[in-house]
PDB file of C-alpha atoms in Angstrom:
ATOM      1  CA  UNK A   1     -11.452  20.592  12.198  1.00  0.00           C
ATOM      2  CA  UNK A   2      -8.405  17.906  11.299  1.00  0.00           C
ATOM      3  CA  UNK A   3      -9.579  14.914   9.035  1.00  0.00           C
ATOM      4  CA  UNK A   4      -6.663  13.034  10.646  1.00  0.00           C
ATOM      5  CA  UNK A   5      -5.276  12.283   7.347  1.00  0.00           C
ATOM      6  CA  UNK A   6      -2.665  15.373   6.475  1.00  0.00           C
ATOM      7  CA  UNK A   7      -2.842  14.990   2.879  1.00  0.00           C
ATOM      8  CA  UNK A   8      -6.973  15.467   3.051  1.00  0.00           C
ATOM      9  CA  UNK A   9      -6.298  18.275   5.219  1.00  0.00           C
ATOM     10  CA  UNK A  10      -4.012  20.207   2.434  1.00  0.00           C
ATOM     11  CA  UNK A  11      -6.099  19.535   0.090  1.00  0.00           C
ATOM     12  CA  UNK A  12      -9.081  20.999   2.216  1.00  0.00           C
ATOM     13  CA  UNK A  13      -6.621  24.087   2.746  1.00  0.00           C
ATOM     14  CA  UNK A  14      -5.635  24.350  -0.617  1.00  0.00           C
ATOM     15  CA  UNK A  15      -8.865  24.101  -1.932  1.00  0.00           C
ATOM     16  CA  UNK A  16     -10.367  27.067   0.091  1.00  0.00           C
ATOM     17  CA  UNK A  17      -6.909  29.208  -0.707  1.00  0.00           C
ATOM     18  CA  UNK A  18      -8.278  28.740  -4.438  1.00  0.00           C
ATOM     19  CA  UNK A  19     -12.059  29.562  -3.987  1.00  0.00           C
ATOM     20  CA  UNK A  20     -10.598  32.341  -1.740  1.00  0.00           C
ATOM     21  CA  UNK A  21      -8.548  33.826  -4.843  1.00  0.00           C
ATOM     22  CA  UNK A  22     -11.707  33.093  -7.706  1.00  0.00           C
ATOM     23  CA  UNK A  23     -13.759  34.787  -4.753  1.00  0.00           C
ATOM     24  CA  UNK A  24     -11.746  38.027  -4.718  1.00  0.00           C
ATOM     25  CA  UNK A  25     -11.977  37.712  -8.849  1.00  0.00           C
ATOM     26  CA  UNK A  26     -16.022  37.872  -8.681  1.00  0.00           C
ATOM     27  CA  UNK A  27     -16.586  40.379  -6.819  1.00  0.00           C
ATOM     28  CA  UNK A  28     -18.596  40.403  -3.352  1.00  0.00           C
ATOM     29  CA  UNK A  29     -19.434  36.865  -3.323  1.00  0.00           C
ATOM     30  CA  UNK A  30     -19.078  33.987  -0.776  1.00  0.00           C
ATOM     31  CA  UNK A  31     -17.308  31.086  -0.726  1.00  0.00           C
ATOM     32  CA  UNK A  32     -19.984  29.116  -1.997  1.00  0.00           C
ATOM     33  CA  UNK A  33     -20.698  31.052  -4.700  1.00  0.00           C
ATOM     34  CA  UNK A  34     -17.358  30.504  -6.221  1.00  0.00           C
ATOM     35  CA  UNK A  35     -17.537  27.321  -5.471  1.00  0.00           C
ATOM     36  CA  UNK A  36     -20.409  26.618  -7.453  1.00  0.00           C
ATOM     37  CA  UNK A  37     -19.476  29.352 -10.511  1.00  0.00           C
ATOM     38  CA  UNK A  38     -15.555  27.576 -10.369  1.00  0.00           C
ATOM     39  CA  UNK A  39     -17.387  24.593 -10.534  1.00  0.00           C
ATOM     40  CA  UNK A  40     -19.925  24.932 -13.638  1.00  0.00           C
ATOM     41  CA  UNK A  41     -16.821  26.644 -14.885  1.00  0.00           C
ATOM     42  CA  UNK A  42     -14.144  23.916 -14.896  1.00  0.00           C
ATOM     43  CA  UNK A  43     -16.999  21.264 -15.986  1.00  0.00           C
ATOM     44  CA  UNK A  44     -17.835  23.104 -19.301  1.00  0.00           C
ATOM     45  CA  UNK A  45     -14.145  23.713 -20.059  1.00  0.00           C
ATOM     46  CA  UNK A  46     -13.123  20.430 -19.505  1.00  0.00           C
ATOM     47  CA  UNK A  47     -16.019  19.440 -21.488  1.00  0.00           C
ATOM     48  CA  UNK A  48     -14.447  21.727 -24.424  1.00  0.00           C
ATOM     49  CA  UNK A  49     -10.801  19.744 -23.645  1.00  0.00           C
ATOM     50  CA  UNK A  50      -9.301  16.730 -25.395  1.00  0.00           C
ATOM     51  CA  UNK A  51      -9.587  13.782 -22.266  1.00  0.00           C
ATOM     52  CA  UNK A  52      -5.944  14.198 -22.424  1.00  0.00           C
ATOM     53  CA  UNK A  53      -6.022  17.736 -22.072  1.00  0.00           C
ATOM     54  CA  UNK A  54      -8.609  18.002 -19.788  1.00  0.00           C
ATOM     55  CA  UNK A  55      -6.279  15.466 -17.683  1.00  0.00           C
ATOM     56  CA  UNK A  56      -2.498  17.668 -17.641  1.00  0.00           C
ATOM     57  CA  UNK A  57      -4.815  20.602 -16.782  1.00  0.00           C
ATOM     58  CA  UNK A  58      -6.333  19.091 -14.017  1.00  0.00           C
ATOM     59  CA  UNK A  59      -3.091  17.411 -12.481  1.00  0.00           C
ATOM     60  CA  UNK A  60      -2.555  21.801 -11.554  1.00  0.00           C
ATOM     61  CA  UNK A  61      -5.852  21.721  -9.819  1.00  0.00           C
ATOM     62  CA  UNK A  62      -5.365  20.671  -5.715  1.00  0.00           C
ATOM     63  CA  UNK A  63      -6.791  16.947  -5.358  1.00  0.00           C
ATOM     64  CA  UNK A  64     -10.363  18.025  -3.610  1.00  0.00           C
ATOM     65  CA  UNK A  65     -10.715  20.426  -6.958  1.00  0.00           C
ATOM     66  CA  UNK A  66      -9.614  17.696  -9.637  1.00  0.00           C
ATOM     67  CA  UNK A  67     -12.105  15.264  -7.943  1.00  0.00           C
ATOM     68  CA  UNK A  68     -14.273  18.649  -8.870  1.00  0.00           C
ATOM     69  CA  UNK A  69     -12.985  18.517 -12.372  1.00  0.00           C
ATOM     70  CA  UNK A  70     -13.807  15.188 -13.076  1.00  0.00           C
ATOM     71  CA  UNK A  71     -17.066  14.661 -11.160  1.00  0.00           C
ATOM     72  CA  UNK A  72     -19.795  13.326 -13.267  1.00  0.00           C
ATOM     73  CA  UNK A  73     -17.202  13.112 -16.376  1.00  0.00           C
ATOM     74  CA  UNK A  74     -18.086  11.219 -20.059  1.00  0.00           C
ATOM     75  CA  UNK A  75     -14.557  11.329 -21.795  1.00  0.00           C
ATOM     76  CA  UNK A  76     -16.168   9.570 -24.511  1.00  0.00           C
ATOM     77  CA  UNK A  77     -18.202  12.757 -25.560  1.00  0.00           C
ATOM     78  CA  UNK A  78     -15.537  15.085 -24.708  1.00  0.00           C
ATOM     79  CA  UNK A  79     -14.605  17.818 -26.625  1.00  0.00           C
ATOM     80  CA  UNK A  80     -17.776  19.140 -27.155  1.00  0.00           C
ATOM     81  CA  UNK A  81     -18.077  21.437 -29.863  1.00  0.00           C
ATOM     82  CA  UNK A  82     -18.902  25.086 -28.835  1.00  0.00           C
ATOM     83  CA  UNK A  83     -17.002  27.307 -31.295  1.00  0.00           C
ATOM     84  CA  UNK A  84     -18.607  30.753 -29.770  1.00  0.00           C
ATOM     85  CA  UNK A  85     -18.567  32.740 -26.333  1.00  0.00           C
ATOM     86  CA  UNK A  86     -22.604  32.436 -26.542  1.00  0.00           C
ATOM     87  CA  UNK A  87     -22.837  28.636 -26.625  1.00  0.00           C
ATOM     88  CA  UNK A  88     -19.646  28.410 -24.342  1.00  0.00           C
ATOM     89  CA  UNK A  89     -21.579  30.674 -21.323  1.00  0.00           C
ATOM     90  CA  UNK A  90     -25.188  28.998 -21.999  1.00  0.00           C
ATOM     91  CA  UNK A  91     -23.587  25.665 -20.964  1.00  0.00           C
ATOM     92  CA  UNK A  92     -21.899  27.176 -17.776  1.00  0.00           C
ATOM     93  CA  UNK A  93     -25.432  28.977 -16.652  1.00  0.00           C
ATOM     94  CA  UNK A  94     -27.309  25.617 -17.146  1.00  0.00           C
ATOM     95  CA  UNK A  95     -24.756  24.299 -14.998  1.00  0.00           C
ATOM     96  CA  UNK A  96     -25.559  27.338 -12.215  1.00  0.00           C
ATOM     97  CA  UNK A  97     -28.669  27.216 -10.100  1.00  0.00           C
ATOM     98  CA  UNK A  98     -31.315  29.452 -11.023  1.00  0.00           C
ATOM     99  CA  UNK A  99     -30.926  32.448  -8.919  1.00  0.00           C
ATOM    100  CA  UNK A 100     -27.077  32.354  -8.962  1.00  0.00           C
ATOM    101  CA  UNK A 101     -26.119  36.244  -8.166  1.00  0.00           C
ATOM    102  CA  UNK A 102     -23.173  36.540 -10.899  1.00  0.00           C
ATOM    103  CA  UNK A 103     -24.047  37.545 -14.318  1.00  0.00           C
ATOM    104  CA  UNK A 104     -21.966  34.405 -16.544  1.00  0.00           C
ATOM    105  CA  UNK A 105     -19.712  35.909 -18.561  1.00  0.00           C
ATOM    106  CA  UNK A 106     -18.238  37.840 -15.194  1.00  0.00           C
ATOM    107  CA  UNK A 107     -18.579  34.774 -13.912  1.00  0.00           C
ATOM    108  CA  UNK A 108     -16.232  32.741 -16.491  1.00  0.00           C
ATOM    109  CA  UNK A 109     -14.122  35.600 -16.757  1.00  0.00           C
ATOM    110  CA  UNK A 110     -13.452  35.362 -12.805  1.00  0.00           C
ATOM    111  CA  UNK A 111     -13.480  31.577 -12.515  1.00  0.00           C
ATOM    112  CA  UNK A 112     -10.265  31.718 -15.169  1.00  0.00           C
ATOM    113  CA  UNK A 113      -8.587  34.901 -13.608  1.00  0.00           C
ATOM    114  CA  UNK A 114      -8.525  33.394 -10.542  1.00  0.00           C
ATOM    115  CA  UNK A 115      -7.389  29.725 -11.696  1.00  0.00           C
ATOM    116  CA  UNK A 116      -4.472  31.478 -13.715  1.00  0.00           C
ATOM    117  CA  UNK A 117      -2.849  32.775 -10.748  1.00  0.00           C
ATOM    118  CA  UNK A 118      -2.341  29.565  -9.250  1.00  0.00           C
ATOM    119  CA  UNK A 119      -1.662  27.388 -12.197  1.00  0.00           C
ATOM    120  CA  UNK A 120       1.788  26.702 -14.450  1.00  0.00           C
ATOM    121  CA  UNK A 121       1.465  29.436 -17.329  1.00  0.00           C
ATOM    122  CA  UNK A 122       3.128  27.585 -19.677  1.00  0.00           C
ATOM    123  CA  UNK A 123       0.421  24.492 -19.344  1.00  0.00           C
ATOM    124  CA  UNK A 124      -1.954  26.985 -19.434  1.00  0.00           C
ATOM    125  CA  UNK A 125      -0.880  28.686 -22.915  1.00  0.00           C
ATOM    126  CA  UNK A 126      -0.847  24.474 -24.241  1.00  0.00           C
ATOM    127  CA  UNK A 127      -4.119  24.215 -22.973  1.00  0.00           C
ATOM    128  CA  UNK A 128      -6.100  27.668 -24.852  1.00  0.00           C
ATOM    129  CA  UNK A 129      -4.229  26.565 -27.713  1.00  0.00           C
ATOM    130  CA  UNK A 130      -6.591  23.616 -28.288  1.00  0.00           C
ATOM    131  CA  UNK A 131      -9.681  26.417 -27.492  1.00  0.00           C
ATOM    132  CA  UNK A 132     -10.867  27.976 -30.633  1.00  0.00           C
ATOM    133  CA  UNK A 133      -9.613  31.812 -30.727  1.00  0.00           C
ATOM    134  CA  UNK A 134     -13.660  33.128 -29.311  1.00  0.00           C
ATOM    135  CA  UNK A 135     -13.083  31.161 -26.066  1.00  0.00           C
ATOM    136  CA  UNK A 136      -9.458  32.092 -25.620  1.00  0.00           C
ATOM    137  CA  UNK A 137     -10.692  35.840 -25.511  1.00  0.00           C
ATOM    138  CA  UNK A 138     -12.786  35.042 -21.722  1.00  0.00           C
ATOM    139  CA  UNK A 139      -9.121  33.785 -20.239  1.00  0.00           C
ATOM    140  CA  UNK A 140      -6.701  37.008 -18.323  1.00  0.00           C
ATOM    141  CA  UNK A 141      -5.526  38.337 -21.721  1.00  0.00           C
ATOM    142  CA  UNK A 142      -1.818  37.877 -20.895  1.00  0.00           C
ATOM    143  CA  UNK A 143      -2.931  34.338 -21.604  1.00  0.00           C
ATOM    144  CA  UNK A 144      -5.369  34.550 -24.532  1.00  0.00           C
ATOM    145  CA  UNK A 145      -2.843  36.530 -26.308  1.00  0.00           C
ATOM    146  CA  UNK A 146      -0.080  33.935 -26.896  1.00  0.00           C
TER     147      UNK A 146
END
């Protein structure tokens, strides 16, 4: 189906070529599914991000996925302060409904594999540089190590 508008319908293609790769990170799961992990996902970390931060990151992100991103967004209590893995995956499976299928910290893990393939590496190493050294540890560790 064609929106009419070509740049809605990149984004729309873009968008399921990036749930397609977090998909094949999770394991047997549908498209939904990631949509909803990569979702609960991106909201906690941008929760954990500076506002301008949160913002380069996003400007990787295809348009329908950084309206995503910033759904529902409160810059003014951003970042929040989770120091630990624990407190970090509690706020992403509050996020998930109740009988999501994907244990969290696959989940995270997944979600972060997936959006590293697609995104600039060097923004990326700027952006786990502002996560404290626990958090850093659930992103591909080519990344988490720099």
């Amino acid at each position: 189906m064609s929106s009419s508008l070509p740049v809605f319908d990149t984004t729309i293609q873009e968008t399921n070529a990036w749930l397609k790769d977090i998909a094949s990170e999770l394991g047997p799961c549908d498209r939904h599914q990631a949509y909803l992990g990569a979702r609960a996902t991106l909201h906690v970390l941008r929760d954990r991000l500076a506002p301008d931060s949160a913002m380069n990151f996003a400007a990787q992100l295809p348009m329908l996925l950084r309206g995503v991103f910033t759904e529902g967004w409160r810059p003014s209590q951003t970042p929040t302060l989770e120091r630990d893995v624990d407190a970090f995956l509690a706020r992403i499976e509050a996020a998930l409904p109740p009988d999501y299928p994907i244990e969290t910290e696959s989940l995270a893990r997944g979600v972060l594999r997936g959006l590293s393939t697609r995104m600039d590496p060097d923004l990326l190493v700027k952006v786990l540089r502002q996560l404290p050294l626990p958090l850093r540890a659930l992103w591909p560790q080519t990344l988490a190590t720099l």
